Coordinates of C-alpha atoms and ligand atoms in Angstrom, one line a residue:
M1 CA -0.3 0.0 0.2
P2 CA 1.3 3.7 -0.9
K3 CA 2.4 5.8 2.3
N4 CA -0.2 7.7 4.0
A5 CA -0.2 11.4 3.5
P6 CA -0.3 13.2 6.5
K7 CA -3.8 13.8 7.3
K8 CA -4.9 17.3 5.4
T9 CA -6.4 20.3 6.9
N10 CA -9.8 20.8 5.1
P11 CA -9.2 24.5 3.8
F12 CA -12.6 25.2 5.6
V13 CA -10.9 25.5 8.5
Y14 CA -8.6 28.0 7.8
L15 CA -11.4 30.6 6.6
F16 CA -13.5 29.8 9.8
I17 CA -11.1 31.2 11.8
I18 CA -10.7 34.1 9.5
A19 CA -14.3 34.7 10.3
L20 CA -13.6 33.9 14.1
I21 CA -11.0 36.4 14.3
G22 CA -12.3 39.0 11.8
A23 CA -15.4 38.8 14.5
A24 CA -13.6 39.3 17.1
F25 CA -12.0 42.8 16.1
A26 CA -15.4 43.8 15.3
L27 CA -16.2 43.2 18.3
F28 CA -14.3 44.7 20.6
S29 CA -13.9 48.3 18.6
G30 CA -17.1 48.2 20.1
D31 CA -19.2 47.9 16.7
M32 CA -21.5 45.6 17.8
N33 CA -23.1 47.2 21.0
L34 CA -24.3 43.6 22.3
L35 CA -25.2 45.2 25.5
G36 CA -27.8 47.5 23.6
P37 CA -28.2 50.5 25.2
Q38 CA -32.1 51.2 27.1
Q39 CA -34.6 53.8 26.3
V40 CA -32.1 56.0 24.0
E41 CA -34.3 58.4 22.6
E42 CA -33.4 59.7 19.2
I43 CA -33.2 63.7 18.8
P44 CA -32.3 65.7 15.9
I45 CA -28.8 67.2 16.5
T46 CA -29.9 70.7 16.8
R47 CA -32.2 69.7 19.5
L48 CA -29.3 67.7 21.2
M49 CA -27.1 71.3 21.1
E50 CA -29.5 73.0 22.0
K51 CA -29.4 70.8 25.5
Y52 CA -26.4 71.4 24.8
E53 CA -25.9 74.8 25.2
N54 CA -28.7 74.7 28.1
N55 CA -26.3 73.1 30.0
Q56 CA -28.9 69.9 30.0
L57 CA -26.4 67.4 29.5
K58 CA -24.4 65.2 31.9
T59 CA -22.7 63.4 29.3
V60 CA -21.6 63.5 25.4
E61 CA -19.8 60.9 23.7
I62 CA -18.7 61.1 20.5
K63 CA -18.4 57.6 18.6
D64 CA -18.8 57.9 14.5
N65 CA -21.6 59.2 13.5
Q66 CA -23.1 58.8 16.8
V67 CA -23.5 61.2 19.0
L68 CA -24.3 60.2 22.0
A69 CA -25.8 62.3 25.8
E70 CA -26.9 61.8 29.0
S71 CA -28.6 64.4 30.7
L72 CA -29.1 65.5 34.2
E73 CA -31.9 63.5 34.5
G74 CA -30.3 60.4 33.5
E75 CA -32.3 60.5 30.4
M76 CA -30.6 59.1 27.4
F77 CA -30.6 60.5 23.9
R78 CA -29.0 60.1 20.4
S79 CA -28.0 62.0 17.6
Y80 CA -26.5 61.4 14.2
K81 CA -24.0 63.3 13.3
E82 CA -21.9 63.9 9.6
P83 CA -19.0 61.6 9.7
T84 CA -16.4 64.4 8.7
A85 CA -17.9 66.7 11.2
N86 CA -16.0 66.7 14.3
I87 CA -16.2 68.6 17.6
Q88 CA -15.4 71.8 16.8
D89 CA -18.4 72.0 14.2
L90 CA -20.8 71.0 16.3
G91 CA -20.0 73.4 19.0
F92 CA -19.0 70.7 21.3
N93 CA -16.2 72.7 22.5
D94 CA -17.3 75.1 25.0
L95 CA -15.1 74.8 27.7
T96 CA -16.9 76.6 30.3
K97 CA -19.7 74.1 30.4
D98 CA -19.8 71.2 33.1
T99 CA -20.7 69.0 30.2
S100 CA -18.3 65.9 29.6
V101 CA -17.3 65.5 26.4
E102 CA -15.7 62.6 24.7
V103 CA -14.8 61.3 21.6
I104 CA -14.3 57.5 21.2
D105 CA -11.8 56.7 18.7
T106 CA -12.4 54.0 16.9
S107 CA -9.9 54.1 14.2
G108 CA -7.9 51.5 16.3
G109 CA -10.6 48.9 15.6
K110 CA -11.2 50.1 11.8
M111 CA -7.7 50.2 11.0
W112 CA -7.6 46.2 12.1
M113 CA -10.9 45.9 10.1
N114 CA -9.3 47.3 7.0
I115 CA -6.2 45.2 7.0
L116 CA -8.4 42.1 7.5
I117 CA -11.0 43.1 4.8
G118 CA -7.2 43.9 2.5
V119 CA -5.7 40.9 3.2
A120 CA -8.8 38.2 3.6
P121 CA -9.1 37.5 -0.4
F122 CA -5.5 37.2 -1.0
L123 CA -4.7 34.9 2.6
L124 CA -8.2 33.2 0.4
L125 CA -6.3 32.7 -2.7
V126 CA -3.1 31.6 -1.3
F127 CA -5.2 28.9 0.8
F128 CA -7.1 28.1 -2.2
L129 CA -3.6 27.6 -4.2
I130 CA -2.4 25.6 -1.3
F131 CA -6.2 23.3 -1.4
L132 CA -5.4 23.0 -5.0
S133 CA -1.3 21.6 -4.6
R134 CA -2.2 18.9 -2.0
R135 CA -5.1 17.7 -3.7
A136 CA -3.2 17.3 -7.2
A137 CA -0.4 16.2 -5.3
G138 CA -2.3 14.1 -2.6
S139 CA -4.3 11.7 -5.5
M140 CA -1.0 10.6 -5.8
G141 CA -0.5 9.0 -2.6
G142 CA 3.0 9.0 -1.6
G143 CA 2.7 12.5 -3.4
E144 CA 5.9 14.2 -1.6
G145 CA 6.1 18.2 -2.8
G146 CA 4.4 19.3 -5.4
G147 CA 4.3 22.8 -4.3
P148 CA 2.0 24.5 -5.2
F149 CA 1.5 24.4 -8.7
G150 CA 2.0 20.7 -9.0
F151 CA 0.4 20.6 -12.4
G152 CA 3.6 17.9 -13.7
K153 CA 1.9 15.5 -11.3
S154 CA 0.2 12.8 -12.5
K155 CA -3.3 12.5 -11.9
A156 CA -3.1 8.6 -11.6
K157 CA -5.7 7.2 -9.3
I158 CA -5.1 4.7 -7.1
Y159 CA -7.9 2.3 -6.7
D160 CA -9.2 1.9 -3.6
K161 CA -10.3 -1.7 -3.6
T162 CA -12.4 -1.8 -0.5
K163 CA -14.4 0.7 -2.8
H164 CA -14.1 -0.9 -6.2
R165 CA -15.3 -4.4 -5.8
T166 CA -15.0 -5.1 -9.7
K167 CA -14.3 -9.2 -10.3
F168 CA -13.6 -11.0 -12.9
T169 CA -17.2 -12.2 -12.7
D170 CA -18.7 -8.9 -13.6
V171 CA -16.9 -9.2 -17.4
A172 CA -19.3 -12.3 -19.1
G173 CA -17.7 -13.8 -22.2
A174 CA -14.3 -12.9 -23.2
Q175 CA -13.2 -15.5 -21.8
E176 CA -10.0 -15.8 -23.8
A177 CA -8.9 -11.8 -23.0
K178 CA -10.0 -12.8 -19.0
D179 CA -7.9 -16.0 -19.6
E180 CA -4.4 -13.7 -20.5
V181 CA -5.1 -11.3 -18.2
V182 CA -5.9 -14.2 -15.3
E183 CA -2.3 -14.9 -15.7
V184 CA -1.0 -11.8 -15.6
V185 CA -2.7 -11.2 -12.2
D186 CA -0.9 -14.7 -11.0
F187 CA 2.4 -13.4 -11.7
L188 CA 1.7 -10.3 -9.3
K189 CA 0.6 -12.6 -6.9
N190 CA 3.6 -15.4 -6.8
P191 CA 6.0 -14.1 -9.0
K192 CA 8.7 -16.4 -7.3
K193 CA 6.2 -19.1 -9.4
Y194 CA 7.0 -17.8 -12.6
L195 CA 10.7 -16.3 -12.2
K196 CA 11.9 -20.3 -11.4
M197 CA 10.5 -21.2 -13.9
G198 CA 12.3 -19.1 -15.9
A199 CA 9.3 -17.4 -17.1
K200 CA 9.6 -13.5 -18.6
I201 CA 5.8 -12.0 -18.3
P202 CA 5.7 -9.6 -20.4
K203 CA 6.0 -5.6 -19.7
G204 CA 3.2 -4.0 -21.4
I205 CA -0.1 -5.4 -22.3
L206 CA -2.1 -3.9 -24.8
L207 CA -6.0 -4.4 -24.6
V208 CA -8.0 -4.0 -27.9
G209 CA -11.1 -3.5 -28.5
A210 CA -14.1 -2.1 -30.3
P211 CA -16.0 1.1 -27.9
G212 CA -18.1 -0.8 -25.7
T213 CA -16.6 -4.0 -25.8
G214 CA -15.6 -4.2 -21.8
K215 CA -11.8 -3.3 -22.0
T216 CA -12.3 -0.3 -19.3
L217 CA -14.2 -3.2 -17.4
L218 CA -11.5 -5.4 -17.4
A219 CA -9.1 -3.3 -16.7
R220 CA -11.3 -2.4 -13.6
A221 CA -11.4 -6.4 -13.0
I222 CA -7.6 -6.7 -12.7
A223 CA -7.8 -4.3 -9.8
G224 CA -10.4 -5.4 -8.1
E225 CA -8.7 -8.9 -8.2
A226 CA -5.1 -8.4 -7.6
D227 CA -3.8 -8.1 -4.7
V228 CA -0.9 -5.2 -5.9
P229 CA -1.3 -1.1 -6.2
F230 CA -3.3 0.1 -9.5
F231 CA -2.3 3.4 -10.9
S232 CA -5.1 4.1 -13.6
V233 CA -5.0 7.1 -16.1
S234 CA -6.9 7.9 -18.9
G235 CA -4.2 8.9 -22.1
S236 CA -6.2 12.5 -22.8
E237 CA -5.2 13.2 -18.9
F238 CA -1.5 13.3 -20.3
V239 CA -2.8 16.2 -22.9
E240 CA -3.3 19.3 -21.4
M241 CA -2.2 23.1 -22.7
F242 CA 1.6 23.2 -21.0
V243 CA 4.3 22.1 -23.3
G244 CA 6.1 19.2 -21.4
V245 CA 3.9 18.5 -18.4
G246 CA 2.3 15.2 -20.0
A247 CA 5.9 14.1 -19.9
S248 CA 6.7 14.9 -16.6
R249 CA 3.2 13.7 -15.6
V250 CA 4.5 9.9 -17.3
R251 CA 7.5 10.5 -15.4
D252 CA 6.2 10.7 -12.0
L253 CA 3.8 8.1 -12.8
F254 CA 6.2 5.5 -13.2
K255 CA 8.0 6.5 -10.3
S256 CA 5.1 6.3 -8.1
A257 CA 4.1 2.8 -9.4
K258 CA 7.9 2.0 -9.2
R259 CA 8.0 2.7 -5.2
N260 CA 5.3 0.5 -4.9
A261 CA 5.9 -2.6 -6.9
P262 CA 4.4 -5.2 -7.5
A263 CA 2.2 -2.7 -9.2
I264 CA 0.0 -2.2 -12.5
I265 CA -0.3 0.8 -14.7
F266 CA -3.2 1.5 -16.5
I267 CA -3.6 3.9 -19.3
D268 CA -6.4 3.7 -20.8
E269 CA -7.3 5.1 -24.9
I270 CA -3.8 5.1 -24.9
D271 CA -4.4 6.2 -28.7
A272 CA -4.6 9.8 -27.7
I273 CA -1.0 9.6 -27.0
G274 CA -0.1 7.2 -28.7
K275 CA -0.4 8.0 -32.4
Q276 CA 2.2 7.8 -35.0
R277 CA 5.2 10.5 -34.7
G278 CA 5.9 12.7 -37.1
Q279 CA 2.2 13.3 -38.7
G280 CA 2.0 16.9 -37.8
M281 CA 3.7 18.2 -40.3
G282 CA 3.8 22.2 -38.6
G283 CA 5.5 19.8 -35.3
G284 CA 2.5 21.3 -33.7
H285 CA 1.9 17.8 -31.9
D286 CA 5.3 18.6 -30.0
E287 CA 3.3 17.7 -26.4
R288 CA 2.1 14.0 -27.7
E289 CA 5.7 13.1 -28.6
Q290 CA 7.2 14.3 -26.1
T291 CA 4.9 12.3 -23.6
L292 CA 5.1 9.1 -26.2
N293 CA 8.7 10.1 -25.5
Q294 CA 8.5 9.3 -21.9
I295 CA 6.7 6.5 -21.7
L296 CA 8.4 4.6 -24.3
T297 CA 11.6 5.5 -22.3
E298 CA 10.1 4.3 -19.0
L299 CA 8.9 1.1 -20.6
D300 CA 12.7 0.4 -21.2
G301 CA 13.7 1.7 -18.4
F302 CA 12.7 -0.7 -15.5
D303 CA 13.8 -4.4 -15.7
P304 CA 11.6 -7.3 -16.2
D305 CA 12.0 -8.2 -11.9
T306 CA 9.8 -4.7 -11.0
S307 CA 7.1 -6.8 -10.7
L308 CA 5.6 -3.6 -13.1
I309 CA 3.2 -4.6 -15.2
V310 CA 1.9 -1.6 -18.0
I311 CA -1.6 -2.5 -19.0
A312 CA -3.0 0.1 -22.2
A313 CA -6.7 -0.2 -24.2
T314 CA -6.9 1.1 -27.3
N315 CA -9.7 0.8 -29.8
R316 CA -7.8 2.1 -32.9
P317 CA -4.5 -0.5 -32.7
D318 CA -4.2 1.0 -36.1
V319 CA -2.5 4.6 -35.4
L320 CA -0.4 3.7 -32.7
D321 CA 3.0 4.8 -32.8
K322 CA 4.4 1.5 -33.8
A323 CA 7.4 1.8 -31.3
L324 CA 5.0 1.2 -28.9
L325 CA 4.1 -2.3 -29.8
R326 CA 7.9 -3.3 -30.3
P327 CA 9.2 -6.5 -28.3
G328 CA 9.4 -5.6 -25.2
R329 CA 7.1 -2.8 -25.0
F330 CA 3.3 -3.6 -26.0
D331 CA 4.2 -6.6 -27.7
R332 CA 1.7 -8.3 -25.7
R333 CA -1.9 -7.7 -27.1
V334 CA -4.9 -9.0 -26.0
H335 CA -8.0 -9.0 -28.3
I336 CA -11.7 -8.0 -26.7
D337 CA -14.1 -9.2 -29.5
M338 CA -17.4 -8.6 -29.8
P339 CA -19.7 -10.7 -27.6
D340 CA -21.2 -14.2 -30.0
M341 CA -24.2 -15.3 -29.2
D342 CA -23.4 -16.9 -26.2
A343 CA -21.5 -13.9 -24.8
R344 CA -24.3 -11.6 -25.4
A345 CA -26.3 -14.0 -23.6
Q346 CA -24.4 -14.2 -20.8
I347 CA -24.3 -10.2 -20.3
L348 CA -28.0 -9.8 -20.7
E349 CA -28.1 -12.1 -18.1
L350 CA -25.4 -10.2 -15.7
H351 CA -27.5 -6.9 -16.3
A352 CA -30.5 -8.5 -15.6
K353 CA -29.4 -10.0 -12.1
N354 CA -30.6 -6.7 -9.9
K355 CA -33.9 -6.8 -12.4
T356 CA -37.1 -8.1 -11.8
L357 CA -38.2 -10.3 -15.3
S358 CA -41.8 -12.1 -15.7
K359 CA -41.0 -15.8 -16.2
G360 CA -40.4 -16.7 -19.0
V361 CA -38.3 -13.8 -20.5
D362 CA -35.7 -15.2 -22.8
L363 CA -32.8 -13.2 -22.4
K364 CA -31.2 -16.2 -25.4
K365 CA -33.4 -14.9 -28.2
V366 CA -32.7 -11.5 -27.1
A367 CA -29.2 -12.4 -27.4
S368 CA -29.9 -13.6 -31.2
Q369 CA -31.9 -10.3 -32.0
T370 CA -29.1 -8.6 -30.9
V371 CA -25.8 -9.5 -33.8
G372 CA -23.5 -6.6 -33.3
F373 CA -24.2 -5.0 -30.2
S374 CA -21.3 -4.2 -27.7
G375 CA -21.3 -5.1 -24.2
A376 CA -22.8 -1.5 -23.3
D377 CA -25.2 -1.9 -26.0
L378 CA -26.8 -4.9 -24.1
E379 CA -26.0 -2.8 -20.6
N380 CA -28.4 -0.4 -22.7
V381 CA -31.1 -2.7 -23.4
M382 CA -32.0 -4.1 -20.1
N383 CA -31.7 -0.3 -18.7
E384 CA -33.8 1.2 -21.3
A385 CA -36.5 -2.4 -21.3
A386 CA -36.2 -1.4 -16.9
I387 CA -37.2 1.7 -17.9
L388 CA -40.1 1.4 -20.1
A389 CA -41.4 -1.5 -17.4
V390 CA -41.7 1.7 -15.1
K391 CA -43.5 3.5 -17.3
K392 CA -45.5 1.7 -17.7
Q393 CA -46.7 0.8 -14.5
Q394 CA -45.7 -3.0 -14.3
K395 CA -43.7 -5.3 -11.8
T396 CA -41.4 -6.4 -14.0
V397 CA -39.8 -6.7 -17.0
T398 CA -41.0 -8.3 -20.1
Q399 CA -39.7 -10.1 -23.2
A400 CA -42.1 -6.9 -25.3
N401 CA -40.3 -4.3 -23.3
L402 CA -37.0 -6.3 -24.2
N403 CA -37.9 -6.1 -27.7
E404 CA -38.5 -2.7 -28.1
A405 CA -35.7 -2.1 -26.0
V406 CA -33.8 -3.2 -28.3
E407 CA -35.1 -1.5 -30.9
K408 CA -34.8 1.8 -29.8
V409 CA -31.0 1.1 -28.8
S410 CA -30.3 0.1 -32.5
M411 CA -32.4 2.3 -34.0
G412 CA -32.8 5.6 -31.6
P413 CA -36.0 5.9 -30.1
E414 CA -39.3 6.5 -31.7
R415 CA -40.2 10.1 -32.8
R416 CA -43.8 10.5 -33.1
S417 CA -44.6 14.1 -32.8
R418 CA -42.6 14.7 -35.8
R419 CA -44.8 16.4 -38.3
I420 CA -45.0 14.3 -41.7
T421 CA -47.2 15.5 -44.3
P422 CA -49.9 12.7 -45.9
S423 CA -47.9 12.9 -49.6
E424 CA -44.4 12.3 -47.4
R425 CA -45.4 9.4 -45.5
K426 CA -46.7 7.6 -48.6
I427 CA -43.3 8.5 -50.6
I428 CA -41.4 7.1 -47.1
A429 CA -43.9 4.1 -46.9
H430 CA -43.2 3.4 -50.4
H431 CA -39.4 4.0 -50.3
E432 CA -38.8 1.5 -47.3
V433 CA -40.8 -1.3 -48.8
G434 CA -38.3 -0.8 -51.8
H435 CA -35.1 -1.9 -49.3
A436 CA -37.7 -4.4 -48.0
I437 CA -38.4 -6.1 -51.2
A438 CA -34.9 -5.2 -53.1
G439 CA -33.7 -7.3 -50.2
H440 CA -35.5 -10.1 -49.8
F441 CA -34.9 -11.8 -53.7
T442 CA -31.1 -11.3 -53.4
E443 CA -29.6 -14.0 -52.4
N444 CA -27.2 -13.3 -49.6
G445 CA -28.9 -10.1 -47.8
E446 CA -30.0 -10.4 -44.2
P447 CA -33.7 -11.0 -43.8
V448 CA -35.9 -8.3 -43.2
H449 CA -37.1 -8.1 -38.9
K450 CA -39.3 -5.1 -39.4
I451 CA -40.8 -2.1 -41.6
S452 CA -41.3 1.0 -40.0
I453 CA -42.0 4.5 -41.0
I454 CA -42.4 5.7 -37.7
S455 CA -39.3 8.3 -37.4
R456 CA -36.7 7.1 -35.3
G457 CA -33.4 9.4 -34.7
S458 CA -32.9 10.8 -37.9
A459 CA -34.2 8.4 -40.0
L460 CA -38.0 9.2 -40.8
G461 CA -38.1 5.2 -41.2
V462 CA -36.3 2.1 -41.1
T463 CA -36.1 -0.9 -43.2
W464 CA -34.2 -3.3 -40.2
F465 CA -32.5 -6.2 -41.8
L466 CA -31.1 -8.7 -39.5
P467 CA -28.8 -11.0 -39.9
E468 CA -29.5 -14.1 -38.2
E469 CA -25.9 -15.3 -36.8
D470 CA -22.5 -13.8 -36.2
K471 CA -20.2 -13.6 -39.5
Y472 CA -17.2 -13.0 -39.7
L473 CA -16.5 -13.3 -43.5
M474 CA -18.0 -10.8 -45.9
S475 CA -17.9 -12.1 -49.6
E476 CA -18.3 -9.7 -52.6
Q477 CA -21.8 -11.1 -53.7
K478 CA -22.8 -10.3 -50.2
M479 CA -21.6 -6.9 -50.4
K480 CA -23.2 -6.7 -53.6
D481 CA -26.9 -8.0 -52.4
E482 CA -25.9 -5.5 -49.6
M483 CA -26.0 -2.6 -52.1
T484 CA -28.8 -3.9 -54.4
S485 CA -31.0 -3.5 -51.4
L486 CA -30.1 0.0 -50.2
H487 CA -30.7 1.3 -53.8
G488 CA -34.5 -0.2 -52.9
G489 CA -35.6 3.0 -51.5
R490 CA -34.2 5.2 -54.2
V491 CA -35.4 3.1 -57.1
A492 CA -39.3 2.4 -55.9
E493 CA -39.4 6.4 -55.4
R494 CA -38.5 7.0 -58.9
L495 CA -40.7 3.9 -60.6
I496 CA -43.5 4.5 -58.3
F497 CA -43.7 9.2 -58.5
G498 CA -41.6 9.5 -61.4
Q499 CA -38.3 10.9 -59.6
T500 CA -36.5 10.3 -56.2
T501 CA -36.0 12.8 -52.7
S502 CA -33.3 14.0 -50.3
G503 CA -34.7 10.8 -48.6
A504 CA -31.6 8.7 -50.0
S505 CA -28.7 10.7 -49.1
N506 CA -27.9 8.5 -47.0
D507 CA -28.5 4.9 -48.7
L508 CA -26.2 6.7 -51.6
E509 CA -23.6 7.5 -49.0
R510 CA -23.3 3.7 -48.0
I511 CA -23.5 2.6 -51.3
S512 CA -20.4 4.3 -52.4
R513 CA -18.3 3.0 -49.3
I514 CA -19.3 -0.5 -49.8
A515 CA -18.9 -0.2 -53.8
R516 CA -14.3 2.4 -52.4
S517 CA -13.6 -0.3 -50.2
M518 CA -14.6 -3.3 -52.0
I519 CA -12.2 -1.9 -54.9
M520 CA -10.0 -0.2 -52.9
T521 CA -8.9 -2.5 -49.6
Y522 CA -10.4 -5.7 -50.3
G523 CA -9.3 -6.2 -54.2
M524 CA -12.7 -7.1 -55.7
G525 CA -12.5 -4.6 -58.4
D526 CA -11.6 -6.0 -62.1
Q527 CA -8.3 -7.7 -62.2
K528 CA -6.8 -6.4 -65.3
K529 CA -7.6 -3.1 -64.3
I530 CA -7.3 -2.3 -61.4
G531 CA -5.9 -6.3 -59.4
P532 CA -5.6 -6.9 -55.9
V533 CA -3.9 -4.0 -54.4
V534 CA -4.6 -2.0 -51.3
F535 CA -5.1 1.9 -52.5
A536 CA -4.5 3.5 -49.0
E537 CA -5.8 7.3 -48.9
K538 CA -4.2 9.1 -46.1
S539 CA -5.3 12.4 -44.5
K540 CA -2.3 14.8 -43.1
S541 CA -3.6 17.7 -41.2
Y542 CA -1.5 20.8 -41.4
A543 CA -2.3 24.0 -39.6
G544 CA -5.9 22.6 -38.7
L545 CA -6.8 22.0 -42.5
D546 CA -6.6 18.4 -43.0
F547 CA -5.0 17.5 -46.4
H548 CA -5.4 14.3 -48.7
E549 CA -2.7 12.5 -49.5
K550 CA -2.7 9.0 -52.5
D551 CA -0.5 6.3 -52.2
F552 CA -1.6 6.5 -56.1
S553 CA -1.2 7.7 -59.5
E554 CA -4.0 10.1 -61.2
A555 CA -4.8 7.3 -63.7
T556 CA -5.3 4.5 -61.3
A557 CA -7.7 7.1 -58.8
R558 CA -9.6 7.8 -61.9
A559 CA -9.6 3.9 -62.9
I560 CA -11.0 3.2 -59.2
D561 CA -13.9 5.8 -59.9
Q562 CA -14.8 3.8 -63.0
E563 CA -15.1 0.8 -61.5
V564 CA -17.0 2.3 -58.3
Q565 CA -19.6 3.6 -60.5
R566 CA -20.0 0.4 -62.6
F567 CA -20.4 -1.4 -59.0
V568 CA -23.0 1.1 -58.1
L569 CA -24.7 1.0 -61.4
E570 CA -24.6 -2.9 -61.7
A571 CA -26.6 -3.0 -58.4
E572 CA -28.7 -0.4 -59.5
K573 CA -30.1 -1.9 -62.1
E574 CA -30.3 -5.5 -60.2
C575 CA -32.4 -3.7 -57.7
E576 CA -35.1 -2.2 -60.8
K577 CA -35.3 -5.8 -62.1
T578 CA -36.2 -7.2 -59.1
L579 CA -39.0 -3.5 -58.2
K580 CA -40.4 -4.1 -61.7
K581 CA -41.3 -7.1 -61.5
H582 CA -42.7 -7.2 -58.5
L583 CA -45.0 -3.7 -58.5
P584 CA -48.1 -4.6 -57.6
L585 CA -46.8 -6.5 -54.6
L586 CA -44.3 -3.3 -53.9
K587 CA -47.7 -1.3 -54.0
K588 CA -49.9 -3.1 -51.8
I589 CA -47.5 -3.7 -49.1
A590 CA -46.9 0.0 -49.3
T591 CA -50.6 0.7 -48.9
D592 CA -51.2 -1.7 -45.5
L593 CA -47.4 0.2 -44.6
L594 CA -49.0 2.9 -44.3
E595 CA -52.3 1.7 -42.0
K596 CA -50.2 -0.5 -39.7
E597 CA -46.9 2.1 -39.3
N598 CA -45.2 -1.3 -38.8
L599 CA -44.5 -4.2 -40.5
S600 CA -43.4 -7.4 -38.5
R601 CA -40.8 -9.7 -40.5
E602 CA -43.8 -12.8 -40.4
E603 CA -46.1 -10.1 -41.5
F604 CA -43.7 -9.4 -44.2
L605 CA -43.3 -12.7 -45.3
A606 CA -46.7 -13.7 -45.5
Y607 CA -47.2 -11.7 -49.0
F608 CA -44.5 -13.7 -50.1
E609 CA -46.6 -17.4 -49.3
T610 CA -49.8 -15.9 -50.3
Q611 CA -48.4 -15.3 -53.5
K612 CA -46.7 -18.9 -54.0
K613 CA -50.1 -20.1 -53.5
K614 CA -51.4 -18.0 -56.5
V615 CA -48.5 -19.3 -58.8
Ligands
ADP1 P1 -14.6 0.3 -23.6 O1 -13.7 0.0 -22.5 O2 -14.5 -1.1 -24.5 O3 -15.2 1.0 -24.5 P2 -16.4 -0.3 -21.6 O4 -15.2 -1.1 -20.1 O5 -16.1 0.8 -20.6 O6 -16.0 -0.5 -22.7 O7 -18.0 -0.9 -21.1 C1 -19.0 -0.1 -21.3 C2 -20.1 -0.8 -20.6 O8 -20.4 -1.7 -20.7 C3 -19.4 -1.4 -18.6 O9 -19.4 -0.9 -18.4 C4 -20.3 -2.5 -18.8 O10 -21.3 -2.4 -18.0 C5 -21.1 -3.3 -20.2 N1 -19.8 -4.1 -20.8 C6 -19.1 -4.1 -21.5 N2 -18.6 -5.3 -21.7 C7 -18.6 -6.5 -20.8 C8 -19.3 -8.4 -20.5 N3 -18.1 -8.6 -21.6 N4 -19.6 -8.0 -19.5 C9 -20.9 -7.3 -18.6 N5 -20.8 -6.0 -19.3 C10 -20.3 -5.6 -20.2
MG2 MG1 -12.9 2.7 -22.2
ZN3 ZN1 -33.5 4.3 -47.5

């Protein structure tokens, strides 16, 4: 465990003391007359002066702008004077009279008050700075020094294991990734066992996986399981506006970790600092480069026996600087895949634990409907379903809640309030049915899961194709089929209404993207014209502007464009052929959709059953 920093005094204690001192001064200077004189009659200063002239007063006391007088009969009077008027001005200086005139000098107390008022903001500032620097230094556990300006200190958080009890059991699925890190945790617990065997445990482990697959969660589980200090930082925390700060934070982080070894350092989202160096043409990324260099130095700097392990997480391993991945650095990669069917069911079960599900709810079915969902998405589905159940005042979460939640998470919430004119609705209906029919008749297309003309998110309608199983390879034909069904909306608009609308822009974008990657990345273009070569386009930024850089000639660029166009047009032709053939069906389904707003998979498939029977 890190050495305990001395117990810090809360800065508010100082503030309280200042306030007390101030109050004391105010009291002694007499501003707060706690005893409060009784039965004092307030009279104008001229009347008081009259009484003085007439020898009716025993005493006169002048304090600030108050004149307090006692008559010979013991009555008390109070008057107010101009602050600048002195006893001469008022005429209380007649030495022939018996009245005792006393001027009480409050400037002593005033002076203290003035000093206090002048100094207080400054004191506050000093205390505030001390407070800040302590916090910055204090979060390092051992943080010695730091001074009032501890910006160079690492902001790493040490996990308090009593509070963060994430365990490996909280990570569902991801079995391979878990196995790998279990080994690491075991090494830190019993280093001797491994060293005796001559085994070397890697210094750096890179967790790689799409966003939401549970990288941060797994790291937290390691922290919960390992019996060693766990220093956690996020890559973005290194990058601040002061040049040199990142590097000094890295140094500080490794220093503290080494002092507490065996220990784990976790750098989340390392791509924020670990991007390839020398990319910024203007040298604008100096800060990041310095930070990265420092990390590399530190990784090389500790020998394997220190029992220090650095774990980093990223969803962009492709942009990481090659130097980071060299042997002896982050040479071991642990991939966290998108969850497959079983893993999805396990994740759903895990997040269903604290919710009451209706009897007969089948989470496996939900898992089968959520191909391509990440762990975070699935958690979101469970949560949305629970919210829906509460909204509908149910006691338990039903399968219907879950289905609705799946739709909401994958397509955004329904937006029934959006105003859509009847003619627009008609276009949307035909557009969506166009997608569905074009997709339905392709050989490799995913089955239609649902068609809807209720707006969701930014989409006016949706045709939802749902893969039935996890797939890891996409064939050429499948990509072409996908383009064909994407054309369906626009082609249907043209066939039915004689013109197209702006509603197809997103479809076209996706079509172009598919065609382009088929040719430029997968080598599926005409082999004589282009061939199986990967063509890369890089964008660099200079002075805030983006520049594109191609690693191929203009002639090749033209050939690529022609091939892309050919692919897109071929798919469109294919789509048109299908829709023309089934035009009456398209119209019929669209009419029904206009009425029902939603068509389920079964309802959609029923149209084809009846058609078959007729034939
Ligand atoms: P990443 O860091 O990979 O982007 P996170 O670790 O932040 O993803 O995951 C976000 C949330 O999703 C987690 O807090 C957790 O609730 C849920 N989650 C993700 N993967 C899993 C999993 N395998 N098991 C259980 N929950 C998961
Ligand atoms: Mg994360
Ligand atoms: Zn569309």
